[in-house]
């Protein structure tokens, strides 16, 4: 009797051991199969449960002069649908003491730099904004704005317009009229990839990653794309040679457009900006003509101005003889969601007249 019990126990032990070995072999084979599969880029992967946000990226000097307008704009939004990031001068903090927009509180970057208008530091600041916004996997669109921008529509309309499009919005056209391309950029930046346009963009996440993590094109711009000083800053000019033959290159008007062209993304973008600017063509001095957009003051801010901007349905690009008919996700739409440059008085007047629908 004792022998039968011991024999039965021995067989159960052997069967249990065999089953355990089989389970371990199955788990090992599954692990091997997983490791042999091509790995996805975790940068692009996002759980379906995440919110879909627009990251609003502001380039500012110090205070945000149009903060009252933006307070009204963001008040109508669901907070999980947007994020705010501000690049201002180093050390400046947005708080109750420095802004009337609660959505700007503590939204300044901690690693901001001093920005020189028309210099490569402008695109370095854009890098910093994008890199910080990309840390949040919920941010799907990245909209670059200046501190003189106003929204033309309420948040809901703006959100649906941007989110419904499968493309980025980047003002981009061939630079055939101005001698800004420097042959020293070749072969890293070839002449046929050189583009020009407004710096204000709305980028898809994958395009924002290309810009933020670029280590190849940015150094070329820093070295070979430099703004020619205005005549009164004579001491900044090269004292050797003819100053008129210097390359007058403004980095922020070429960088993103050229970078995306080099990466072959031009068919993935709407080649226009969502931000309206009226460029100054009335200056007598050719050196100054077109360097700055018109600033709209209290006297300019009228219902007609806003209506005229909202009614623009196409943009003509002279150097390409191209008319860009504005659309979002294949449907005709007004061209612009934002406008600049507005003074505080002009923007508040428009807000009080309820011309923006905020």
Coordinates of C-alpha atoms in Angstrom, one line a residue:
X1 CA 0.0 0.0 0.0
X2 CA 2.8 2.4 0.9
X3 CA 4.6 1.6 -2.4
X4 CA 1.4 2.5 -4.4
X5 CA 1.0 5.8 -2.6
X6 CA 4.7 6.8 -3.2
X7 CA 4.5 5.8 -6.9
X8 CA 1.3 7.9 -7.4
X9 CA 3.0 10.9 -5.7
X10 CA 6.1 10.5 -7.9
X11 CA 4.1 10.5 -11.1
X12 CA 2.1 13.6 -10.1
X13 CA 5.4 15.4 -9.4
X14 CA 6.9 14.5 -12.7
X15 CA 3.7 15.6 -14.6
X16 CA 3.7 18.9 -12.8
X17 CA 7.4 19.5 -13.6
X18 CA 6.7 18.7 -17.3
X19 CA 3.8 21.1 -17.4
X20 CA 5.9 23.9 -15.8
X21 CA 8.6 23.4 -18.4
X22 CA 6.1 23.5 -21.3
X23 CA 4.6 26.8 -19.9
X24 CA 8.1 28.3 -19.7
X25 CA 8.9 27.3 -23.3
X26 CA 5.7 28.9 -24.6
X27 CA 6.5 32.1 -22.7
X28 CA 10.0 32.1 -24.1
X29 CA 8.8 31.6 -27.7
X30 CA 6.3 34.5 -27.3
X31 CA 9.1 36.7 -26.0
X32 CA 11.3 35.8 -28.9
X33 CA 8.5 36.6 -31.4
X34 CA 7.9 40.0 -29.9
X35 CA 11.6 40.9 -30.0
X36 CA 11.8 39.9 -33.7
X37 CA 8.9 42.3 -34.6
X38 CA 9.9 45.8 -36.0
X39 CA 9.8 48.3 -33.1
X40 CA 7.5 51.3 -33.4
X41 CA 8.6 54.8 -32.7
X42 CA 7.3 55.5 -29.2
X43 CA 7.6 59.2 -30.0
X44 CA 4.5 58.9 -32.3
X45 CA 2.6 56.3 -30.3
X46 CA -0.1 57.6 -28.1
X47 CA -2.8 55.8 -26.1
X48 CA -6.3 56.3 -27.6
X49 CA -7.5 57.8 -24.2
X50 CA -5.2 60.8 -24.4
X51 CA -6.7 64.3 -24.9
X52 CA -6.0 66.0 -28.2
X53 CA -4.4 69.3 -27.5
X54 CA -3.2 72.4 -29.5
X55 CA 0.0 73.8 -28.0
X56 CA 0.0 77.6 -28.3
X57 CA 3.6 78.8 -28.5
X58 CA 4.2 82.5 -27.8
X59 CA 7.3 84.4 -28.7
X60 CA 7.2 87.4 -26.4
X61 CA 9.6 90.1 -25.1
X62 CA 8.3 90.6 -21.6
X63 CA 4.7 91.3 -20.7
X64 CA 2.0 90.0 -23.0
X65 CA 0.3 93.2 -24.2
X66 CA -2.8 91.5 -25.5
X67 CA -3.3 89.3 -22.5
X68 CA -6.9 90.5 -21.9
X69 CA -7.9 89.2 -25.4
X70 CA -6.3 85.8 -24.8
X71 CA -8.0 85.5 -21.4
X72 CA -11.3 85.8 -23.1
X73 CA -10.3 83.4 -25.8
X74 CA -9.1 80.6 -23.5
X75 CA -12.1 81.1 -21.1
X76 CA -14.4 79.5 -23.7
X77 CA -12.1 76.5 -24.1
X78 CA -12.0 73.1 -22.4
X79 CA -8.7 73.1 -20.7
X80 CA -7.8 69.5 -21.8
X81 CA -7.8 70.8 -25.4
X82 CA -4.9 73.2 -25.2
X83 CA -1.5 74.0 -23.6
X84 CA 0.3 77.3 -23.4
X85 CA 4.1 77.9 -23.6
X86 CA 5.8 81.3 -23.6
X87 CA 9.4 82.2 -24.5
X88 CA 10.2 85.6 -23.0
X89 CA 13.4 87.2 -21.8
X90 CA 15.3 85.1 -19.2
X91 CA 14.0 85.5 -15.7
X92 CA 10.6 87.0 -16.5
X93 CA 7.8 85.3 -14.7
X94 CA 4.1 85.4 -15.6
X95 CA 2.0 85.9 -12.5
X96 CA -0.9 88.0 -11.2
X97 CA 1.5 90.9 -11.0
X98 CA 2.6 90.7 -14.6
X99 CA -0.4 89.5 -16.6
X100 CA -4.2 89.7 -16.7
X101 CA -4.4 86.3 -18.3
X102 CA -4.6 83.5 -15.8
X103 CA -3.8 81.0 -18.5
X104 CA -0.3 82.5 -18.8
X105 CA 0.6 82.0 -15.1
X106 CA 4.0 80.3 -14.8
X107 CA 3.9 79.2 -18.5
X108 CA 7.3 80.8 -19.3
X109 CA 10.2 78.6 -20.3
X110 CA 12.8 78.1 -17.7
X111 CA 15.6 77.9 -20.3
X112 CA 14.8 80.9 -22.4
X113 CA 17.5 82.9 -24.2
X114 CA 18.0 86.5 -25.3
X115 CA 16.6 86.9 -28.8
X116 CA 18.0 89.3 -31.4
X117 CA 15.4 90.3 -34.0
X118 CA 16.5 89.0 -37.4
X119 CA 19.1 86.7 -35.9
X120 CA 19.4 82.9 -35.6
X121 CA 18.5 83.3 -31.9
X122 CA 14.9 83.6 -33.1
X123 CA 14.8 80.1 -34.5
X124 CA 16.7 78.8 -31.4
X125 CA 13.9 80.2 -29.3
X126 CA 11.4 78.3 -31.6
X127 CA 13.4 75.1 -30.9
X128 CA 13.1 75.6 -27.2
X129 CA 9.4 76.1 -27.4
X130 CA 8.8 73.1 -29.5
X131 CA 11.1 70.9 -27.4
X132 CA 9.2 71.8 -24.2
X133 CA 5.8 71.3 -25.8
X134 CA 6.8 67.9 -27.2
X135 CA 7.3 66.7 -23.7
X136 CA 3.5 66.4 -23.3
X137 CA 2.3 63.5 -25.5
X138 CA -1.2 65.0 -25.6
X139 CA 0.0 67.9 -27.8
X140 CA -0.8 67.1 -31.4
X141 CA -0.6 70.6 -33.0
X142 CA 1.9 73.3 -32.4
X143 CA 0.9 76.9 -33.2
X144 CA 3.6 79.6 -33.1
X145 CA 2.3 83.1 -32.3
X146 CA 3.8 86.5 -31.5
X147 CA 2.9 88.7 -28.5
X148 CA 1.1 91.1 -31.0
X149 CA -1.3 88.4 -32.3
X150 CA -5.1 88.4 -31.8
X151 CA -7.4 85.5 -32.5
X152 CA -10.1 86.2 -35.1
X153 CA -12.5 83.5 -34.0
X154 CA -13.5 81.8 -30.8
X155 CA -11.6 78.7 -29.4
X156 CA -14.1 76.1 -30.7
X157 CA -13.9 77.3 -34.3
X158 CA -10.1 77.6 -34.1
X159 CA -9.7 74.2 -32.6
X160 CA -11.9 72.4 -35.1
X161 CA -10.2 74.2 -38.1
X162 CA -6.7 73.2 -37.0
X163 CA -7.5 69.7 -35.8
X164 CA -9.6 68.7 -38.8
X165 CA -6.7 69.2 -41.2
X166 CA -4.3 66.3 -41.7
X167 CA -1.6 68.9 -42.7
X168 CA 0.7 71.5 -41.2
X169 CA 0.3 75.1 -42.1
X170 CA 3.6 76.7 -43.2
X171 CA 3.9 79.8 -45.4
X172 CA 6.4 78.6 -48.0
X173 CA 7.4 79.7 -51.5
X174 CA 10.4 79.9 -53.8
X175 CA 12.7 82.8 -53.1
X176 CA 13.5 84.1 -56.6
X177 CA 13.5 87.8 -56.1
X178 CA 15.9 88.4 -53.2
X179 CA 19.5 87.3 -53.0
X180 CA 19.3 85.6 -49.7
X181 CA 20.6 82.1 -50.5
X182 CA 24.3 81.8 -49.7
X183 CA 26.2 79.3 -51.9
X184 CA 28.3 78.4 -48.9
X185 CA 25.3 76.5 -47.6
X186 CA 25.7 73.9 -50.3
X187 CA 25.7 70.9 -50.3
X188 CA 23.8 70.6 -46.9
X189 CA 21.2 73.1 -48.1
X190 CA 20.9 73.0 -51.9
X191 CA 19.5 75.9 -53.9
X192 CA 16.5 74.1 -55.1
X193 CA 15.3 73.4 -51.5
X194 CA 15.7 77.1 -50.5
X195 CA 12.3 78.5 -49.4
X196 CA 11.0 81.7 -47.9
X197 CA 7.8 82.6 -45.9
X198 CA 6.4 83.8 -42.6
X199 CA 7.8 82.3 -39.5
X200 CA 4.4 81.8 -37.9
X201 CA 3.3 78.1 -38.3
X202 CA 1.0 75.4 -37.2
X203 CA 2.8 72.0 -37.2
X204 CA 1.7 68.4 -36.9
X205 CA 3.6 66.6 -34.2
X206 CA 5.9 64.7 -36.6
X207 CA 6.9 68.0 -38.3
X208 CA 7.4 69.6 -34.9
X209 CA 9.8 66.8 -34.0
X210 CA 11.8 67.4 -37.2
X211 CA 12.2 71.1 -36.3
X212 CA 12.9 70.7 -32.6
X213 CA 15.5 68.0 -32.9
X214 CA 17.3 69.2 -36.1
X215 CA 21.1 69.2 -35.5
X216 CA 22.1 69.5 -39.2
X217 CA 20.4 72.5 -40.8
X218 CA 20.3 74.9 -37.8
X219 CA 24.2 75.2 -37.6
X220 CA 24.3 76.1 -41.3
X221 CA 21.8 78.9 -40.8
X222 CA 23.7 80.1 -37.7
X223 CA 26.9 80.4 -39.8
X224 CA 25.7 81.5 -43.3
X225 CA 22.3 83.2 -42.9
X226 CA 22.7 86.6 -41.3
X227 CA 20.7 89.8 -41.5
X228 CA 22.5 92.8 -43.0
X229 CA 22.5 95.7 -40.6
X230 CA 20.4 98.8 -41.3
X231 CA 22.3 101.8 -42.7
X232 CA 22.4 103.7 -39.3
X233 CA 24.2 100.8 -37.7
X234 CA 27.3 101.4 -39.9
X235 CA 29.7 99.9 -37.3
X236 CA 28.1 96.5 -37.8
X237 CA 28.8 96.4 -41.6
X238 CA 31.7 94.6 -43.1
X239 CA 34.2 97.3 -43.9
X240 CA 35.6 95.3 -46.8
X241 CA 33.8 95.0 -50.1
X242 CA 30.5 96.4 -51.4
X243 CA 27.9 96.3 -48.6
X244 CA 25.1 96.0 -51.1
X245 CA 26.4 92.7 -52.2
X246 CA 26.3 91.2 -48.7
X247 CA 23.7 88.4 -48.3
X248 CA 20.8 89.8 -46.4
X249 CA 19.4 86.6 -44.9
X250 CA 16.8 86.6 -42.1
X251 CA 16.8 83.1 -40.6
X252 CA 13.3 82.9 -39.3
X253 CA 11.8 83.7 -42.7
X254 CA 13.6 80.6 -44.3
X255 CA 14.4 78.0 -41.7
X256 CA 11.3 75.9 -41.1
X257 CA 10.2 76.1 -44.8
X258 CA 13.6 75.0 -46.0
X259 CA 14.0 72.3 -43.4
X260 CA 10.6 70.7 -44.3
X261 CA 11.4 70.9 -48.0
X262 CA 14.7 69.1 -47.4
X263 CA 12.9 66.4 -45.6
X264 CA 10.4 66.0 -48.4
X265 CA 7.3 67.1 -46.5
X266 CA 6.0 69.8 -48.8
X267 CA 3.1 67.6 -49.9
X268 CA 2.2 67.2 -46.3
X269 CA 1.7 70.9 -45.6
X270 CA -0.7 73.7 -46.6
X271 CA 1.8 76.2 -47.9
X272 CA 0.3 79.2 -46.1
X273 CA 0.3 80.7 -42.7
X274 CA -2.8 81.0 -40.5
X275 CA -1.7 84.4 -39.2
X276 CA -2.5 87.6 -41.2
X277 CA 0.2 90.3 -41.5
X278 CA 0.1 93.4 -43.7
X279 CA 3.6 94.1 -44.8
X280 CA 4.8 97.7 -45.0
X281 CA 5.4 98.6 -48.6
X282 CA 5.2 102.4 -48.2
X283 CA 8.7 103.0 -46.8
X284 CA 10.8 105.4 -48.8
X285 CA 14.1 103.8 -47.9
X286 CA 14.5 100.6 -49.9
X287 CA 16.6 99.2 -47.0
X288 CA 13.5 99.4 -44.7
X289 CA 10.8 98.5 -47.2
X290 CA 8.9 95.4 -46.2
X291 CA 11.0 94.7 -43.1
X292 CA 8.2 95.1 -40.6
X293 CA 4.4 94.5 -40.8
X294 CA 2.0 97.3 -40.3
X295 CA 1.0 97.9 -36.7
X296 CA -2.8 98.3 -36.2
X297 CA -3.6 100.9 -33.5
X298 CA -6.8 102.1 -31.9
X299 CA -7.6 104.2 -34.9
X300 CA -7.1 101.3 -37.3
X301 CA -9.1 98.7 -35.4
X302 CA -12.5 98.9 -37.0
X303 CA -15.2 96.4 -37.9
X304 CA -14.3 96.7 -41.6
X305 CA -10.6 95.8 -40.9
X306 CA -11.6 92.5 -39.1
X307 CA -14.3 91.7 -41.7
X308 CA -11.8 92.3 -44.6
X309 CA -9.3 89.9 -43.0
X310 CA -11.9 87.3 -42.3
X311 CA -13.2 87.4 -45.9
X312 CA -9.8 86.6 -47.5
X313 CA -10.2 83.2 -49.3
X314 CA -7.0 83.0 -51.3
X315 CA -3.3 84.1 -51.3
X316 CA -1.3 85.0 -54.4
X317 CA 2.4 84.1 -54.4
X318 CA 4.1 86.3 -57.0
X319 CA 7.4 84.4 -57.3
X320 CA 5.6 81.2 -58.2
X321 CA 2.6 82.7 -60.0
X322 CA 0.5 80.6 -57.7
X323 CA -2.8 81.2 -56.0
X324 CA -3.3 79.3 -52.8
X325 CA -7.0 78.7 -52.2
X326 CA -7.5 78.3 -48.5
X327 CA -9.0 75.1 -47.2
X328 CA -8.9 72.8 -44.2
X329 CA -9.4 69.1 -44.7
X330 CA -10.4 69.7 -48.3
X331 CA -13.1 72.2 -47.5
X332 CA -13.0 75.9 -48.4
X333 CA -12.2 78.0 -45.4
X334 CA -11.2 81.6 -44.5
X335 CA -7.4 81.9 -44.8
X336 CA -6.6 83.3 -41.4
X337 CA -7.4 82.4 -37.8
X338 CA -5.1 85.0 -36.2
X339 CA -3.9 88.5 -37.1
X340 CA -1.0 90.8 -36.2
X341 CA 0.4 93.3 -35.3
X342 CA -2.0 94.9 -32.9
X343 CA -1.4 97.4 -30.1
X344 CA -3.1 96.9 -26.8
X345 CA -5.5 99.8 -27.5
X346 CA -6.4 98.4 -30.9
X347 CA -7.0 94.9 -29.6
X348 CA -9.1 96.0 -26.6
X349 CA -11.2 98.2 -28.9
X350 CA -11.9 95.2 -31.1
X351 CA -12.7 93.0 -28.1
X352 CA -15.1 95.6 -26.7
X353 CA -16.9 95.9 -30.0
X354 CA -17.4 92.1 -29.9
X355 CA -15.9 91.8 -33.3
X356 CA -14.1 88.5 -32.6
X357 CA -17.0 86.5 -31.3
X358 CA -15.2 85.7 -28.0

